[in-house]
Short mmCIF file of C-alpha atoms in Angstrom, two decimals:
data_model
loop_
_atom_site.label_atom_id
_atom_site.label_comp_id
_atom_site.label_asym_id
_atom_site.label_seq_id
_atom_site.Cartn_x
_atom_site.Cartn_y
_atom_site.Cartn_z
CA LYS A 1 82.86 128.76 41.94
CA ASN A 2 79.99 130.72 40.39
CA GLU A 3 76.83 128.83 39.59
CA VAL A 4 76.76 130.42 36.13
CA GLU A 5 80.00 130.72 34.18
CA GLN A 6 80.40 132.49 30.87
CA SER A 7 83.21 132.44 28.36
CA PRO A 8 84.92 134.34 27.03
CA GLN A 9 84.82 137.32 29.40
CA ASN A 10 85.92 139.65 26.61
CA LEU A 11 85.73 139.20 22.86
CA THR A 12 86.83 141.51 20.07
CA ALA A 13 86.01 140.52 16.49
CA GLN A 14 85.80 142.01 13.03
CA GLU A 15 82.53 142.94 11.38
CA GLY A 16 81.01 139.94 9.62
CA GLU A 17 82.55 137.28 11.86
CA PHE A 18 80.52 134.48 13.42
CA ILE A 19 80.40 134.94 17.20
CA THR A 20 79.87 132.29 19.87
CA ILE A 21 79.40 133.00 23.58
CA ASN A 22 79.19 130.09 25.98
CA CYS A 23 77.38 129.60 29.28
CA SER A 24 77.72 126.71 31.72
CA TYR A 25 75.71 126.30 34.90
CA SER A 26 75.88 123.96 37.85
CA VAL A 27 72.32 124.03 39.24
CA GLY A 28 69.02 122.56 38.13
CA ILE A 29 67.12 125.10 36.12
CA SER A 30 63.67 125.65 34.71
CA ALA A 31 64.78 128.22 32.13
CA LEU A 32 67.84 130.02 30.80
CA HIS A 33 67.85 133.61 29.60
CA TRP A 34 70.21 135.43 27.27
CA LEU A 35 70.26 139.16 27.87
CA GLN A 36 71.95 142.09 26.17
CA GLN A 37 73.16 145.11 28.13
CA HIS A 38 74.33 148.31 26.47
CA PRO A 39 76.47 151.02 28.10
CA GLY A 40 74.28 153.00 30.48
CA GLY A 41 72.67 149.89 31.89
CA GLY A 42 69.50 149.03 29.94
CA ILE A 43 68.97 145.27 29.64
CA VAL A 44 67.09 143.67 26.77
CA SER A 45 65.88 140.10 26.93
CA LEU A 46 67.03 138.21 23.82
CA PHE A 47 65.90 134.65 24.49
CA MET A 48 64.33 132.46 27.13
CA LEU A 49 65.09 128.76 26.64
CA SER A 50 64.17 125.57 28.39
CA SER A 51 65.24 123.18 25.63
CA GLY A 52 66.51 123.01 22.08
CA LYS A 53 67.19 126.04 19.96
CA LYS A 54 65.70 129.44 19.18
CA LYS A 55 66.48 131.88 16.38
CA HIS A 56 65.68 135.55 16.03
CA GLY A 57 67.18 137.37 13.09
CA ARG A 58 70.96 136.94 13.23
CA LEU A 59 70.88 135.55 16.77
CA ILE A 60 70.68 131.86 17.62
CA ALA A 61 70.54 130.36 21.11
CA THR A 62 70.92 126.70 21.96
CA ILE A 63 70.75 124.77 25.20
CA ASN A 64 71.80 121.27 26.19
CA ILE A 65 70.05 120.46 29.47
CA GLN A 66 71.99 117.21 30.05
CA GLU A 67 75.34 118.97 29.69
CA LYS A 68 74.13 122.13 31.49
CA HIS A 69 75.43 124.29 28.71
CA SER A 70 74.06 126.99 26.43
CA SER A 71 75.51 128.98 23.54
CA LEU A 72 74.57 132.27 21.96
CA HIS A 73 75.61 132.72 18.34
CA ILE A 74 75.64 135.90 16.27
CA THR A 75 75.92 135.51 12.51
CA ALA A 76 77.26 138.30 10.25
CA SER A 77 78.23 140.39 13.28
CA HIS A 78 77.91 144.16 13.10
CA PRO A 79 79.34 147.00 15.23
CA ARG A 80 75.85 147.62 16.65
CA ASP A 81 76.05 144.15 18.23
CA SER A 82 78.74 145.52 20.58
CA ALA A 83 77.36 145.10 24.09
CA VAL A 84 77.63 142.93 27.19
CA TYR A 85 75.84 139.61 26.76
CA ILE A 86 74.64 138.01 29.97
CA CYS A 87 73.48 134.47 30.62
CA ALA A 88 71.01 134.03 33.50
CA VAL A 89 69.25 130.96 34.85
CA ARG A 90 66.01 130.49 36.72
CA ARG A 91 66.51 127.72 39.26
CA HIS A 92 64.02 125.01 39.97
CA SER A 93 62.21 126.51 42.94
CA GLY A 94 59.29 125.19 44.95
CA GLY A 95 58.30 128.76 45.73
CA GLY A 96 58.06 129.62 42.08
CA ALA A 97 60.22 132.73 42.36
CA ASP A 98 61.42 134.02 39.03
CA GLY A 99 64.60 135.52 40.47
CA LEU A 100 67.52 134.85 38.17
CA THR A 101 71.12 133.90 38.84
CA PHE A 102 73.39 135.75 36.45
CA GLY A 103 76.74 135.14 34.87
CA LYS A 104 79.26 137.97 34.88
CA GLY A 105 78.69 138.72 31.22
CA THR A 106 80.72 138.68 28.01
CA HIS A 107 81.89 142.05 26.77
CA LEU A 108 81.69 141.93 22.96
CA ILE A 109 83.24 144.52 20.68
CA ILE A 110 82.71 144.28 16.91
CA GLN A 111 85.15 146.41 14.97
CA PRO A 112 84.22 147.80 11.53
CA GLU B 1 52.25 148.76 25.27
CA THR B 2 54.38 150.64 27.80
CA GLY B 3 57.66 149.20 29.00
CA VAL B 4 59.13 149.22 32.50
CA THR B 5 59.99 152.64 33.86
CA GLN B 6 62.19 153.32 36.88
CA SER B 7 62.72 156.45 38.90
CA PRO B 8 64.84 158.23 39.74
CA THR B 9 67.48 157.50 37.11
CA HIS B 10 70.34 158.78 39.24
CA LEU B 11 70.65 159.76 42.88
CA ILE B 12 73.30 160.45 45.46
CA LYS B 13 72.91 159.66 49.16
CA THR B 14 75.17 159.60 52.19
CA ARG B 15 75.90 156.68 54.51
CA GLY B 16 73.11 155.98 56.98
CA GLN B 17 70.38 157.56 54.87
CA GLN B 18 67.39 155.76 53.43
CA VAL B 19 66.37 155.54 49.78
CA THR B 20 63.22 154.53 47.88
CA LEU B 21 63.40 153.46 44.25
CA ARG B 22 60.28 153.08 42.12
CA CYS B 23 59.30 150.83 39.24
CA SER B 24 56.25 150.82 37.00
CA SER B 25 55.62 147.40 35.52
CA GLN B 26 54.81 146.72 31.91
CA SER B 27 51.09 146.62 31.28
CA GLY B 28 49.65 143.16 31.97
CA HIS B 29 52.61 141.96 34.05
CA ASN B 30 51.89 140.73 37.59
CA THR B 31 55.41 139.90 38.78
CA VAL B 32 58.25 142.27 39.54
CA SER B 33 61.80 141.42 40.55
CA TRP B 34 64.64 143.67 41.69
CA TYR B 35 68.36 143.28 41.04
CA GLN B 36 71.53 145.01 42.21
CA GLN B 37 74.37 145.39 39.73
CA ALA B 38 77.71 146.59 41.05
CA LEU B 39 80.13 148.13 38.58
CA GLY B 40 81.67 145.49 36.31
CA GLN B 41 79.58 142.67 37.79
CA GLY B 42 76.50 140.74 36.76
CA PRO B 43 73.19 141.58 38.44
CA GLN B 44 72.32 139.96 41.78
CA PHE B 45 68.74 138.98 42.62
CA ILE B 46 67.33 140.97 45.57
CA PHE B 47 63.72 139.83 45.75
CA GLN B 48 60.55 139.24 43.77
CA TYR B 49 56.92 140.22 44.28
CA TYR B 50 53.93 138.41 42.87
CA ARG B 51 50.44 139.78 43.42
CA GLU B 52 51.65 142.12 46.17
CA GLU B 53 53.51 139.46 48.18
CA GLU B 54 57.22 138.73 48.36
CA ASN B 55 57.71 135.20 47.01
CA GLY B 56 61.46 134.93 46.65
CA ARG B 57 64.52 136.62 48.07
CA GLY B 58 68.23 136.58 47.35
CA ASN B 59 71.09 136.97 49.80
CA PHE B 60 70.35 140.52 50.90
CA PRO B 61 69.87 141.79 54.48
CA PRO B 62 66.49 142.88 55.87
CA ARG B 63 67.34 146.55 55.39
CA PHE B 64 66.47 145.87 51.75
CA SER B 65 62.68 145.77 51.62
CA GLY B 66 60.00 146.26 49.05
CA LEU B 67 56.38 146.67 48.19
CA GLN B 68 54.17 145.84 45.27
CA PHE B 69 50.96 147.81 44.78
CA PRO B 70 47.59 146.69 43.38
CA ASN B 71 48.54 148.14 39.98
CA TYR B 72 51.68 145.93 40.14
CA SER B 73 54.07 148.87 40.40
CA SER B 74 56.77 148.39 43.00
CA GLU B 75 59.17 150.09 45.38
CA LEU B 76 62.58 149.06 46.67
CA ASN B 77 63.56 150.58 50.01
CA VAL B 78 67.06 150.48 51.44
CA ASN B 79 67.66 151.64 55.01
CA ALA B 80 70.94 152.55 56.71
CA LEU B 81 72.79 152.94 53.41
CA GLU B 82 76.36 151.66 53.21
CA LEU B 83 79.07 152.56 50.71
CA ASP B 84 78.78 149.09 49.13
CA ASP B 85 75.14 149.77 48.29
CA SER B 86 76.39 151.99 45.45
CA ALA B 87 75.17 150.19 42.33
CA LEU B 88 72.71 150.13 39.46
CA TYR B 89 69.34 148.87 40.68
CA LEU B 90 67.30 147.13 38.02
CA CYS B 91 63.64 146.27 38.07
CA ALA B 92 62.10 143.67 35.77
CA SER B 93 58.48 142.75 35.27
CA SER B 94 56.96 139.63 33.80
CA LEU B 95 53.83 137.60 33.51
CA ARG B 96 54.94 134.95 35.97
CA GLY B 97 57.40 132.49 34.48
CA ASN B 98 57.68 134.27 31.17
CA VAL B 99 60.20 136.59 29.55
CA LEU B 100 61.32 139.50 31.72
CA THR B 101 61.17 143.12 30.63
CA PHE B 102 63.81 145.25 32.32
CA GLY B 103 63.78 148.92 33.19
CA ALA B 104 66.75 151.17 32.46
CA GLY B 105 67.76 151.15 36.12
CA SER B 106 68.37 153.60 38.95
CA ARG B 107 72.01 154.41 39.61
CA LEU B 108 72.61 154.97 43.32
CA THR B 109 75.81 156.51 44.66
CA VAL B 110 76.42 156.40 48.41
CA LEU B 111 79.05 158.81 49.72
#
């Protein structure tokens, strides 16, 4: 079983729909990242969370540390939101390494 | 403010060869981490450098090695290349513990 699980793996929706992507993890963490990866490979960091909720434009990320669960929401989705969304966690580490453990990603397609 | 740049963007090697990938960190960042992403998979953590020393490593064999230079740029070296080393190699820099900035990656094909 992977330490970071995302659902769904694939999601196709119509423009304007409200999108939710879920991430569950099984290890103790110091932070959780939501990342966006477009075709060709470039990764953009969307959020880094250690508690609560963050909002940036149409994107909202929440985390529940007790339940080891995080969600990424996209409001008023648009075709340009089509990308792979990846959840990654930074484990509690005595060495302080920032190396992340990644989920496999959610492939989102927004149709016009 | 410059971002993270990686070179080369694409390269092809044969089994048994050695490869060096390079990464220039974002200005002001003192930590660099490297990741391997196989096709259709999420990235896997290779190792991290902080102030020129390796301070974390994932489940990768010793033939994966690295360096960080005084200007915080970094290299990833892979010796004795295997077919399974074919992947996108991503570099990310950060000010330790903060948000990571990723490069566009170096796509390595091993024939």
